[in-house]
PDB file of C-alpha atoms in Angstrom:
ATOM      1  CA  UNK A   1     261.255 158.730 220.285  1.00  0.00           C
ATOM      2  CA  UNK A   2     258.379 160.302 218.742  1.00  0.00           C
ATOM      3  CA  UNK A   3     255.848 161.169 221.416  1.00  0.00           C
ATOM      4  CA  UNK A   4     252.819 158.963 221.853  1.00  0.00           C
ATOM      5  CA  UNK A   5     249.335 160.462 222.809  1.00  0.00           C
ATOM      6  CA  UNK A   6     247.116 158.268 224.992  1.00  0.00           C
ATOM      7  CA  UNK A   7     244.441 158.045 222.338  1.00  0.00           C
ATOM      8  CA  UNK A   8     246.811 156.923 219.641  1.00  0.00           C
ATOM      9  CA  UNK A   9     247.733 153.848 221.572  1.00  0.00           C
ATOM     10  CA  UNK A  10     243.578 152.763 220.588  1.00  0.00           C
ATOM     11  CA  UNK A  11     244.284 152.949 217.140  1.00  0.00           C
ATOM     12  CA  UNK A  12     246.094 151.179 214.593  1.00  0.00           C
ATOM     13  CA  UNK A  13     249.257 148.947 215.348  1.00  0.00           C
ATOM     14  CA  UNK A  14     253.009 149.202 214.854  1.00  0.00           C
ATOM     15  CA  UNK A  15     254.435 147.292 212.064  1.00  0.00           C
ATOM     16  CA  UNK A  16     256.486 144.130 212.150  1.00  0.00           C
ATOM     17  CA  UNK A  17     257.533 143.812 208.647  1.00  0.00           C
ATOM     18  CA  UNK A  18     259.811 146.405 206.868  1.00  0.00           C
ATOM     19  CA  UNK A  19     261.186 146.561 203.326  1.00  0.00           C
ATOM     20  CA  UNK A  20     264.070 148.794 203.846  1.00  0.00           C
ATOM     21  CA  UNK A  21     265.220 149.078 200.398  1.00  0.00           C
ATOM     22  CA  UNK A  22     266.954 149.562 197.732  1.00  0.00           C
ATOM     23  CA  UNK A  23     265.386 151.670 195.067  1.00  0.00           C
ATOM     24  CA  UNK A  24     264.564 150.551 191.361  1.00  0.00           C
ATOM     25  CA  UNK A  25     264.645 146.729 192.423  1.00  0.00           C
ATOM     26  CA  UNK A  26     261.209 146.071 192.614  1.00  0.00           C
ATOM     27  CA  UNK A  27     260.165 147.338 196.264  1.00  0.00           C
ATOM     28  CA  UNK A  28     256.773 148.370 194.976  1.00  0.00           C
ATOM     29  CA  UNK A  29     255.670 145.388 193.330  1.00  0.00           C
ATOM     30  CA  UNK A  30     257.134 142.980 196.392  1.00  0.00           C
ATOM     31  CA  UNK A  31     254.754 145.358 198.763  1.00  0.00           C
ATOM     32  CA  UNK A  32     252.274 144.928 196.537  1.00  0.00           C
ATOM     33  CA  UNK A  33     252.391 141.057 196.441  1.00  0.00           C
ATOM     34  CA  UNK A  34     252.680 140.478 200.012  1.00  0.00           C
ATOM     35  CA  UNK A  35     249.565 142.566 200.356  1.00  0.00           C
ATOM     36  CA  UNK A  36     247.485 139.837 198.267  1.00  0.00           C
ATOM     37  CA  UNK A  37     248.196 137.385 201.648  1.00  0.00           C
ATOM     38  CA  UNK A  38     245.460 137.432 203.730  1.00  0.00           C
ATOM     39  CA  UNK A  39     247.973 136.830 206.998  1.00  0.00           C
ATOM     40  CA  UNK A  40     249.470 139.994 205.765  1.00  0.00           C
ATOM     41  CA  UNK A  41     248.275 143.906 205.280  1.00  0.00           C
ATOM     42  CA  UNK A  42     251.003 146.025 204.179  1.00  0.00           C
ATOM     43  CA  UNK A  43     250.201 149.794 204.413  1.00  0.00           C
ATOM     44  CA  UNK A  44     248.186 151.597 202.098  1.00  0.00           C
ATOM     45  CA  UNK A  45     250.630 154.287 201.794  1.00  0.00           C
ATOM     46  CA  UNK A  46     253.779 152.580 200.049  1.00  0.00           C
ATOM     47  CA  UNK A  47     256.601 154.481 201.667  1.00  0.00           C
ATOM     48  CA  UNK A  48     255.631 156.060 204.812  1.00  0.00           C
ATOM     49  CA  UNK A  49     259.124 157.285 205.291  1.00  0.00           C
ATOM     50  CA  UNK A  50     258.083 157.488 209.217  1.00  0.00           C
ATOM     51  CA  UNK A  51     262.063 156.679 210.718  1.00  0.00           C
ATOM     52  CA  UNK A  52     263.860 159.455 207.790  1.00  0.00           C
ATOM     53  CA  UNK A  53     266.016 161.816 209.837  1.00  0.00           C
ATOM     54  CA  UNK A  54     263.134 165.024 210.486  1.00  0.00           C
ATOM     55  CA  UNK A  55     265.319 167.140 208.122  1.00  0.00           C
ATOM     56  CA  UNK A  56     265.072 164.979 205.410  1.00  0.00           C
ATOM     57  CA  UNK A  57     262.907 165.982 202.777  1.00  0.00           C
ATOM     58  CA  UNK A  58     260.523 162.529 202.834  1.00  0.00           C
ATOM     59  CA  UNK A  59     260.430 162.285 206.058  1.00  0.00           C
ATOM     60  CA  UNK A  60     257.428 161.728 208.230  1.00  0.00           C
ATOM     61  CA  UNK A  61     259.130 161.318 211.548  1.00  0.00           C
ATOM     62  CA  UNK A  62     256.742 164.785 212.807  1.00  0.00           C
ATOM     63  CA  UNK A  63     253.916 163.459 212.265  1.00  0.00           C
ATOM     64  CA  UNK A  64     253.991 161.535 215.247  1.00  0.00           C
ATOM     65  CA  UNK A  65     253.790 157.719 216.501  1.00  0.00           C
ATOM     66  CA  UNK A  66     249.683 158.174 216.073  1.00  0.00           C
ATOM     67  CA  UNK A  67     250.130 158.870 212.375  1.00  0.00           C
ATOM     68  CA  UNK A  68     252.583 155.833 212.069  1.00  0.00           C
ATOM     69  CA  UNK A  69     250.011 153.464 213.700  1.00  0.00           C
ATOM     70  CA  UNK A  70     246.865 154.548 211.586  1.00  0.00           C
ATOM     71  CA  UNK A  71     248.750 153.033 208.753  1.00  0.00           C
ATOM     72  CA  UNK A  72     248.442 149.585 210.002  1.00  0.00           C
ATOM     73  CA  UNK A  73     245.685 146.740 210.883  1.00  0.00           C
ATOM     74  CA  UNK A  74     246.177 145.406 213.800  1.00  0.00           C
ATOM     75  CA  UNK A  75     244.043 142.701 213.243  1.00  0.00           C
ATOM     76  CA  UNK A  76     246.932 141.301 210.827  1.00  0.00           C
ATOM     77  CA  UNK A  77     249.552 138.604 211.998  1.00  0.00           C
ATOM     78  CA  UNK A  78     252.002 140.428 209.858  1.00  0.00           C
ATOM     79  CA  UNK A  79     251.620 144.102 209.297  1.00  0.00           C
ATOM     80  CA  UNK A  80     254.421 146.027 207.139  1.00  0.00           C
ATOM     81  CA  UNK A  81     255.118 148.870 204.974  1.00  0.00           C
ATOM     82  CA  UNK A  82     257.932 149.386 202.463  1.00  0.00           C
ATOM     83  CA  UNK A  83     260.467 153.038 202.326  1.00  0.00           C
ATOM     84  CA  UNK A  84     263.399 152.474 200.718  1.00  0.00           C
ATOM     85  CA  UNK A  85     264.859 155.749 202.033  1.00  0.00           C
ATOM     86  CA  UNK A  86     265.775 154.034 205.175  1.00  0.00           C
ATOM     87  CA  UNK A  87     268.920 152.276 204.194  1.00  0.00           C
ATOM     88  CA  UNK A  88     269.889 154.715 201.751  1.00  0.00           C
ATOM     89  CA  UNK A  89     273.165 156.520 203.600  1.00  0.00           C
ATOM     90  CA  UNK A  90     274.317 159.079 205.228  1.00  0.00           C
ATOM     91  CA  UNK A  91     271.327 160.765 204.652  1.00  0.00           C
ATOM     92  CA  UNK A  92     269.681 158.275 206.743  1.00  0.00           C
ATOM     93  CA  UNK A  93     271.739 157.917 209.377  1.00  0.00           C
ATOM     94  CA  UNK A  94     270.486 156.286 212.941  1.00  0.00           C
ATOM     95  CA  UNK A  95     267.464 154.747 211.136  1.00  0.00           C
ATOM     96  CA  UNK A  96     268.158 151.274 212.233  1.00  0.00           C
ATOM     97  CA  UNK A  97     268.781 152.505 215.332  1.00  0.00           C
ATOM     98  CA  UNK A  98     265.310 154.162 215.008  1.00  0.00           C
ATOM     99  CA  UNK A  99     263.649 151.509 214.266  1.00  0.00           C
ATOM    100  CA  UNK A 100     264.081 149.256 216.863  1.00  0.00           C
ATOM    101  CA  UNK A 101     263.889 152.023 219.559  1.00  0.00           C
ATOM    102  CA  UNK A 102     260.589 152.098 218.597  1.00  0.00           C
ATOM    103  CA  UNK A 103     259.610 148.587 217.148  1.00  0.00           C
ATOM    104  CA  UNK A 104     261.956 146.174 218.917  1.00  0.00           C
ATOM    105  CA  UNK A 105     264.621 143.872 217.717  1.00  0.00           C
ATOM    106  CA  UNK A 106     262.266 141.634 217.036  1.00  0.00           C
ATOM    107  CA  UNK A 107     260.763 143.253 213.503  1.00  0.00           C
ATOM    108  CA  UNK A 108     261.726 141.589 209.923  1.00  0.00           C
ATOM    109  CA  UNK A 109     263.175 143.275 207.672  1.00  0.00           C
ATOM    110  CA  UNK A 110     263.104 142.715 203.625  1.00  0.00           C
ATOM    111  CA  UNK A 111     266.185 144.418 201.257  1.00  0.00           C
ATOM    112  CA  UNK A 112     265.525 143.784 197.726  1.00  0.00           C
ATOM    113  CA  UNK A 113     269.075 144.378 195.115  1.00  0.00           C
ATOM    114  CA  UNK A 114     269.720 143.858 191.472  1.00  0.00           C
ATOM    115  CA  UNK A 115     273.012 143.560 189.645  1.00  0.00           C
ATOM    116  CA  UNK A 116     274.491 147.457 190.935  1.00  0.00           C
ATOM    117  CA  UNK A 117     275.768 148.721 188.059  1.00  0.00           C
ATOM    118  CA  UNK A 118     271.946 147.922 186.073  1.00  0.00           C
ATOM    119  CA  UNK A 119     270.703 149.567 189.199  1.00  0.00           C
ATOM    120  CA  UNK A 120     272.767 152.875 188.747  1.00  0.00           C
ATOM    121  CA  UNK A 121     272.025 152.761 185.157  1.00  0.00           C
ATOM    122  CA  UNK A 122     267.997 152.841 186.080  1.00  0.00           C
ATOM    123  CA  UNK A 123     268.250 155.202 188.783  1.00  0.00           C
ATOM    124  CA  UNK A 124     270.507 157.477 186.245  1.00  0.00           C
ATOM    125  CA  UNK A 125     267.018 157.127 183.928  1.00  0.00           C
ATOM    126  CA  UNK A 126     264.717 157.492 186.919  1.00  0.00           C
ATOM    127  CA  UNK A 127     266.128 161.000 187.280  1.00  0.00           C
ATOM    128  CA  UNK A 128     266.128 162.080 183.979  1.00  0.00           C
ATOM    129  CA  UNK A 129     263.174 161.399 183.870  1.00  0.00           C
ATOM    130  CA  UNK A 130     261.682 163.186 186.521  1.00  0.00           C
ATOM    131  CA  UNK A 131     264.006 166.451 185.004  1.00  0.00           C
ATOM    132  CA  UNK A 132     266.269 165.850 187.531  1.00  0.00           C
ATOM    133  CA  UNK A 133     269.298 165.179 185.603  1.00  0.00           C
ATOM    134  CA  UNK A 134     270.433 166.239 182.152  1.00  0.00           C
ATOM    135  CA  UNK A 135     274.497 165.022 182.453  1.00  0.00           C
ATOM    136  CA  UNK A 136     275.381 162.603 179.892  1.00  0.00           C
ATOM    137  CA  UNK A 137     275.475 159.009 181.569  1.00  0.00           C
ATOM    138  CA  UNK A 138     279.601 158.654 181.871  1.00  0.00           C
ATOM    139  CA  UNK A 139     279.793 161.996 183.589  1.00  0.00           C
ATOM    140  CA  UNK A 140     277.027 161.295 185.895  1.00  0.00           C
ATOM    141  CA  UNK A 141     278.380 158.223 186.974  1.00  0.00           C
ATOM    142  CA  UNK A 142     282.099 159.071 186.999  1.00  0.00           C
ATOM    143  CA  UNK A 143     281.571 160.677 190.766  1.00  0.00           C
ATOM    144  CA  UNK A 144     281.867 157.760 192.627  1.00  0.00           C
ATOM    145  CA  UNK A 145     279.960 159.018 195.535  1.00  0.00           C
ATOM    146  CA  UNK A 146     277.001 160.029 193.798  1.00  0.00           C
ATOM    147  CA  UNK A 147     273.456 159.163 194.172  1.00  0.00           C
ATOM    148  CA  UNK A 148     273.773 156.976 191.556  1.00  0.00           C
ATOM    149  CA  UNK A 149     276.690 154.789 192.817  1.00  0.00           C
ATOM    150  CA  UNK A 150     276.102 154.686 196.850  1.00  0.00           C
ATOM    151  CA  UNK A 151     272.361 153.592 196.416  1.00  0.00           C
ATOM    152  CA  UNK A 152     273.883 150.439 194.931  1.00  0.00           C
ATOM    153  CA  UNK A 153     276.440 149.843 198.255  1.00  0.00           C
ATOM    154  CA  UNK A 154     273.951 147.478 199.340  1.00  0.00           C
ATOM    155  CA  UNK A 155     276.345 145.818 201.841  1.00  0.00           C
ATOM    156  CA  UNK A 156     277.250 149.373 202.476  1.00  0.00           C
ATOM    157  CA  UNK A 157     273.250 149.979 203.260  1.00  0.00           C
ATOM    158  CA  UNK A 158     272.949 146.778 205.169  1.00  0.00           C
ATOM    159  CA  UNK A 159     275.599 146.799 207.798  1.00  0.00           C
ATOM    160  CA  UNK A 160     274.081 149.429 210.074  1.00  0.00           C
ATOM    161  CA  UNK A 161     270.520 146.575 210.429  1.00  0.00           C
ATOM    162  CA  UNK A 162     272.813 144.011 210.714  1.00  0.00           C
ATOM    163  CA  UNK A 163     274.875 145.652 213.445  1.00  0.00           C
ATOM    164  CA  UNK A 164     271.409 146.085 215.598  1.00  0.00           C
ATOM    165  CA  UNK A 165     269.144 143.623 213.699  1.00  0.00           C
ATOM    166  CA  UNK A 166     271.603 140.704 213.416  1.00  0.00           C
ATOM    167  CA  UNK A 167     271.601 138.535 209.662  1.00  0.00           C
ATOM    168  CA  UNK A 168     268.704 136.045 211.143  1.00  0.00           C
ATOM    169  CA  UNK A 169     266.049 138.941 210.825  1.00  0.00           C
ATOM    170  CA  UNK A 170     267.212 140.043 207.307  1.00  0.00           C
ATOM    171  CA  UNK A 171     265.937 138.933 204.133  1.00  0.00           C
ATOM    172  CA  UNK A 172     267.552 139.206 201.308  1.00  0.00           C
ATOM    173  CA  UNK A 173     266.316 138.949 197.628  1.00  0.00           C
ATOM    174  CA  UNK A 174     266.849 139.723 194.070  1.00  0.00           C
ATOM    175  CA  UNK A 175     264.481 142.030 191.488  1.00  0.00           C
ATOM    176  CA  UNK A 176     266.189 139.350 188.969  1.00  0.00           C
ATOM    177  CA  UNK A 177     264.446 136.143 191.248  1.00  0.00           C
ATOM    178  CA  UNK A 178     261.356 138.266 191.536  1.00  0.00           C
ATOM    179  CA  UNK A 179     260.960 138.755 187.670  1.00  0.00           C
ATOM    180  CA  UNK A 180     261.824 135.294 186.702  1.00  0.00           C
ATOM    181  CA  UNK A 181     260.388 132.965 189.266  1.00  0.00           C
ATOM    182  CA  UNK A 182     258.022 135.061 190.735  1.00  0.00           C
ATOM    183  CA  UNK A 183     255.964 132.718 192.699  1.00  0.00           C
ATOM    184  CA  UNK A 184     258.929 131.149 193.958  1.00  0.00           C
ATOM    185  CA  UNK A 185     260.736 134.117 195.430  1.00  0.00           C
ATOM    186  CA  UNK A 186     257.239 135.522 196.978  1.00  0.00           C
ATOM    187  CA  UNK A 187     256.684 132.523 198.522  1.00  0.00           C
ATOM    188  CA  UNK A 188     260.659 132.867 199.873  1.00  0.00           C
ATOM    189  CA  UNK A 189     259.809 135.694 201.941  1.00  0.00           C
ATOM    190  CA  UNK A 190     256.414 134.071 202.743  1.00  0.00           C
ATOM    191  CA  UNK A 191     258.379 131.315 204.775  1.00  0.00           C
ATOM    192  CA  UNK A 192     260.595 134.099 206.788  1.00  0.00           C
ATOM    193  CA  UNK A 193     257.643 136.249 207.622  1.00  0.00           C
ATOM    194  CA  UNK A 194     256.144 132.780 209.323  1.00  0.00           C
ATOM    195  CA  UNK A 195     253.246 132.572 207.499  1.00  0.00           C
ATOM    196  CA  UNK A 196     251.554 130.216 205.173  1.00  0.00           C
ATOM    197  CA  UNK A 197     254.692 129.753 202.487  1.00  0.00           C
ATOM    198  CA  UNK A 198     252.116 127.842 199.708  1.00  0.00           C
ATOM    199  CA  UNK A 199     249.519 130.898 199.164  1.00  0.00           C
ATOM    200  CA  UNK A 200     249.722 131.879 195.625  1.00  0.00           C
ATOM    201  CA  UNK A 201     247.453 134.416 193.838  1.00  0.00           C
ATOM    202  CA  UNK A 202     246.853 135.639 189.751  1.00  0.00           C
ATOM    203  CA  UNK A 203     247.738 138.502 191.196  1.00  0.00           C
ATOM    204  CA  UNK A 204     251.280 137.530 190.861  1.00  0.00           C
ATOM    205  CA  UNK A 205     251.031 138.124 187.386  1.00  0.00           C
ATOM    206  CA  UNK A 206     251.040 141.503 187.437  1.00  0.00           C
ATOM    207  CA  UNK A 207     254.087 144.157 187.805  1.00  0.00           C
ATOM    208  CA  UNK A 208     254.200 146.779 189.132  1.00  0.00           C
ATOM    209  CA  UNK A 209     256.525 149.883 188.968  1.00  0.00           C
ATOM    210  CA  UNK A 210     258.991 149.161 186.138  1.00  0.00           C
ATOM    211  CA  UNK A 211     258.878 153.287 184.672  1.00  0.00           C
ATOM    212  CA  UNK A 212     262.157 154.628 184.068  1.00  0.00           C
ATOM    213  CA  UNK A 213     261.371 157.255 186.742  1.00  0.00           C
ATOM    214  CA  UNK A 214     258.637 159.837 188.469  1.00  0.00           C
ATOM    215  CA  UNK A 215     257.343 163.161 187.172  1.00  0.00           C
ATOM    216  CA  UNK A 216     256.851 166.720 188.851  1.00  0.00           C
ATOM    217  CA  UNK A 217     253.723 165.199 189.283  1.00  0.00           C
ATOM    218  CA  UNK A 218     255.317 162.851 192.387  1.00  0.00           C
ATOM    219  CA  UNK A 219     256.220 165.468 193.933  1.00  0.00           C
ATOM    220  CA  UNK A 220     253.384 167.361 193.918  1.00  0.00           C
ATOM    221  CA  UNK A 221     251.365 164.353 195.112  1.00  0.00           C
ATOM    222  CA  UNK A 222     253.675 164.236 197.328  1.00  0.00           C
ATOM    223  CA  UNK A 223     253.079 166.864 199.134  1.00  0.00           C
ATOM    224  CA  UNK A 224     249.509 166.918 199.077  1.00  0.00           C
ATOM    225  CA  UNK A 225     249.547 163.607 200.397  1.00  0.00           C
ATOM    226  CA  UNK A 226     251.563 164.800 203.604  1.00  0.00           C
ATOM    227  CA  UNK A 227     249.402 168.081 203.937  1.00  0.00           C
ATOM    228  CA  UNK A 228     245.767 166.362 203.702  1.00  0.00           C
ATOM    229  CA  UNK A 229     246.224 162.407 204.257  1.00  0.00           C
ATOM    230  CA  UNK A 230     246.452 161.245 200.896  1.00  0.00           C
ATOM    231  CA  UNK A 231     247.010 157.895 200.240  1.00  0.00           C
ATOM    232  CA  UNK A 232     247.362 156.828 203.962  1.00  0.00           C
ATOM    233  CA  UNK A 233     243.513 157.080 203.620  1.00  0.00           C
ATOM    234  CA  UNK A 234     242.853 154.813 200.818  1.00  0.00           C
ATOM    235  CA  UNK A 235     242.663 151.324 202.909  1.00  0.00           C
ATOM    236  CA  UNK A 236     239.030 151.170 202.827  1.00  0.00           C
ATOM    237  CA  UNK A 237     238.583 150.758 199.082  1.00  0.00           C
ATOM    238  CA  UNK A 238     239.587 147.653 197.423  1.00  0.00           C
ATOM    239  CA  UNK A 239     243.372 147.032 196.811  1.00  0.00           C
ATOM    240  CA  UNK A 240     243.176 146.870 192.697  1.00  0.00           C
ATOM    241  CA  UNK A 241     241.272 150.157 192.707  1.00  0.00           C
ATOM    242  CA  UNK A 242     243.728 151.683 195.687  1.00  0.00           C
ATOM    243  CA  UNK A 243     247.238 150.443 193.258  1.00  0.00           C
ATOM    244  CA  UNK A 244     245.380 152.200 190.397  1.00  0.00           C
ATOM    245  CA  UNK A 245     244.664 155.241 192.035  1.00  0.00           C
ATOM    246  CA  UNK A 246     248.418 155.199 193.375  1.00  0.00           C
ATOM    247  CA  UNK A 247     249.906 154.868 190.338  1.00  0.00           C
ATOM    248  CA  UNK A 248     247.973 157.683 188.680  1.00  0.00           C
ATOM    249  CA  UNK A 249     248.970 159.592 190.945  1.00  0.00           C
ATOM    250  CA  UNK A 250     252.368 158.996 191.996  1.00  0.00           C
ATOM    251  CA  UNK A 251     253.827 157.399 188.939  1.00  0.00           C
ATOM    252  CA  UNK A 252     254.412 158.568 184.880  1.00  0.00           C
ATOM    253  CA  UNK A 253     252.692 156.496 182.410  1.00  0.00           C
ATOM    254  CA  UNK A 254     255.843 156.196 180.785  1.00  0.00           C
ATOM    255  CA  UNK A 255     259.344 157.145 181.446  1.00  0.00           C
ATOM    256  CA  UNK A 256     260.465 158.583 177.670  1.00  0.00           C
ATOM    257  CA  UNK A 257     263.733 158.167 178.787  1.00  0.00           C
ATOM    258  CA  UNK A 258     266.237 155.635 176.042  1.00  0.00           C
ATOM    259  CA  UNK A 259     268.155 153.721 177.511  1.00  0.00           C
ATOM    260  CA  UNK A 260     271.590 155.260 177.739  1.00  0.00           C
ATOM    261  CA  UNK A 261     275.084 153.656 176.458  1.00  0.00           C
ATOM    262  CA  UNK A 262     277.739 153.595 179.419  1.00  0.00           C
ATOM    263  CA  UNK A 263     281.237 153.033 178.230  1.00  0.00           C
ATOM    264  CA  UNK A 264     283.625 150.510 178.953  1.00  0.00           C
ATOM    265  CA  UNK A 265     286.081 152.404 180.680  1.00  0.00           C
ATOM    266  CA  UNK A 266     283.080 153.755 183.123  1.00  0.00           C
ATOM    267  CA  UNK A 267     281.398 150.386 183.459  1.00  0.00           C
ATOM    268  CA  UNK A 268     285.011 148.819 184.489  1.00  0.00           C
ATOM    269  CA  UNK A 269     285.265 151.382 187.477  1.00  0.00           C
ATOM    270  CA  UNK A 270     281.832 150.917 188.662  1.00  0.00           C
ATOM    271  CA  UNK A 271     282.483 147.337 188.557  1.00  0.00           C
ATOM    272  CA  UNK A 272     285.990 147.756 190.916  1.00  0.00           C
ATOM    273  CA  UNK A 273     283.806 149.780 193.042  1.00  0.00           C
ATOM    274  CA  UNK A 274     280.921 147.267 193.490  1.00  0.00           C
ATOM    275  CA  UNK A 275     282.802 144.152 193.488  1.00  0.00           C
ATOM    276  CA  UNK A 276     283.930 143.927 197.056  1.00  0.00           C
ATOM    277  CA  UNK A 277     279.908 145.212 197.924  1.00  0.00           C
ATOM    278  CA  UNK A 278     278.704 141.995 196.114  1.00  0.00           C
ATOM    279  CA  UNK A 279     281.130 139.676 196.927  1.00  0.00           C
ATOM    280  CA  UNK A 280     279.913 140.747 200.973  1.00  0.00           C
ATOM    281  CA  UNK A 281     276.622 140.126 199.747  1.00  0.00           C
ATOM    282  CA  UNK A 282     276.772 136.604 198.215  1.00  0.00           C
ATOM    283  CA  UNK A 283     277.995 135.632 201.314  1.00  0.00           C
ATOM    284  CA  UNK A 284     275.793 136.857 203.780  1.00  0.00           C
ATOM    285  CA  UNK A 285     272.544 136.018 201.368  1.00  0.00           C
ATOM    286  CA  UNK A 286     273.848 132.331 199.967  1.00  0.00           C
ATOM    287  CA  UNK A 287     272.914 133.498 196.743  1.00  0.00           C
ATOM    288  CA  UNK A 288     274.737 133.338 193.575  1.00  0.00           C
ATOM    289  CA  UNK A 289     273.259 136.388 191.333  1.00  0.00           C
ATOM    290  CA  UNK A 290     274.011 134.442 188.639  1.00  0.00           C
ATOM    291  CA  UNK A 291     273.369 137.096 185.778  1.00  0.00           C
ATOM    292  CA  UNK A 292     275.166 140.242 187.061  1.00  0.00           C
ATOM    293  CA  UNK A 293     277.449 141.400 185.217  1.00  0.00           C
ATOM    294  CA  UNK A 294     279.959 141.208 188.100  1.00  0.00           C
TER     295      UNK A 294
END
């Protein structure tokens, strides 16, 4: 347990919302459209990263529980904050376990997939993007515990919340539902978070975070952000300026990255590997994923 100053406990609020993952399947724009609610304040920092291991690289576990509630109104019925780093394993292992040590049992928690292979595919982009990766796509995706292939385990990802979490405090939706009945799926996770399931918003309209991946740049922002408070302070400004000033900083104008051809033979064995991790996850959701590939 992080260590909790007596002043801290005056300020701010722990969170009782988290979107735990998984990357490239539209975390950022889901934060950003539970935000609009006004039962709800997500935190102005998108991925606080507070419960990554301390030796992880995004991690803001030193920081301290003071830091962690700063990033939260407590004046909000439902307060959350979205890092997809927490279910992504084994870097991340004994997050769930983190979590409710210091949150409860009783938090929500959001996971967000896509078809896995499209996934892998966009997080294969994501990194060449950001210079990160200059393999050709087959080779890249031929280790079969890459990056690439394990962020898209999602039952994989999931069973370590479910173990301490249980399935009736897990949410799970699709980027595909989010893109093509927006309203709908918002709404969705509306009704689970208890609040008021019919608010809708123009905001809807808009999308957020669909570049192929993040510059030098990120990382750079990154860092500042962690050094001298960054983003974590931009909650007093309005939220359309705040998502601007965001995604300046923290995210390319454009990815320049074409969309890469994977072969048959590759896409096959991607789709043995995922199968049985989909087939898990139909059945625990209810939902069909009618357009995957697999």
């Amino acid at each position: 347990m992080p260590v909790v100053s007596k002043s801290s406990k005056k300020t701010g609020a722990l969170p009782n919302l988290i979107i735990i993952g998984t990357m490239k399947c539209g975390t950022s724009s889901l934060h950003r459209y539970l935000d609009l609610h006004p039962e709800i304040a997500m935190s102005a920092l998108k991925e606080p990263n507070f419960f990554v291991p301390a030796d992880n690289f995004y991690s803001n576990w030193d920081r301290g529980i003071g830091w962690y509630r700063s990033l939260f109104d407590p004046a909000a019925q439902i307060r959350g904050e979205a890092s997809v780093n927490y279910s992504f394993l084994p870097g991340t292992a004994g997050t769930a376990e983190r979590i409710a040590e210091t949150l409860g049992n009783d938090v929500l928690l959001v996971f967000l997939v896509r078809d896995p292979i499209e996934r892998a595919i966009s997080h294969y982009m994501h990194a060449c993007a950001a210079n990160r990766e200059d393999r050709p796509i087959d080779v890249a995706l031929a280790d079969l515990e890459s990056r690439y292939v394990r962020r898209s385990l999602f039952m994989t990802q999931l069973e370590p919340f479910l173990e301490v979490f249980g399935p009736e405090r897990i949410h799970v939706d699709s980027q595909d539902n989010l893109l093509s009945e927006r309203e709908a799926t918002v709404q969705r996770v509306f009704a689970f978070l208890g609040v008021d399931p019919d608010f809708t918003s123009p905001q809807f309209d808009r999308l957020w975070e669909v570049s192929a991946g993040k510059t030098r740049k990120f990382q750079m922002a990154y860092r500042f952000s962690r050094r001298f408070g960054g983003p974590e302070r931009w909650g007093a400004i309005s939220p359309r300026l705040r998502w601007l000033g965001e995604r300046l900083a923290f995210h390319p104008t454009g990815g320049g990255v074409e969309r890469p051809q994977i072969s048959d033979h590759r896409r096959a064995e991607l789709a043995d590997r995922f199968r049985p991790e989909v087939e898990g996850l139909r059945e625990l959701s209810g939902l069909e994923f009618e357009g995957w590939s697999l």
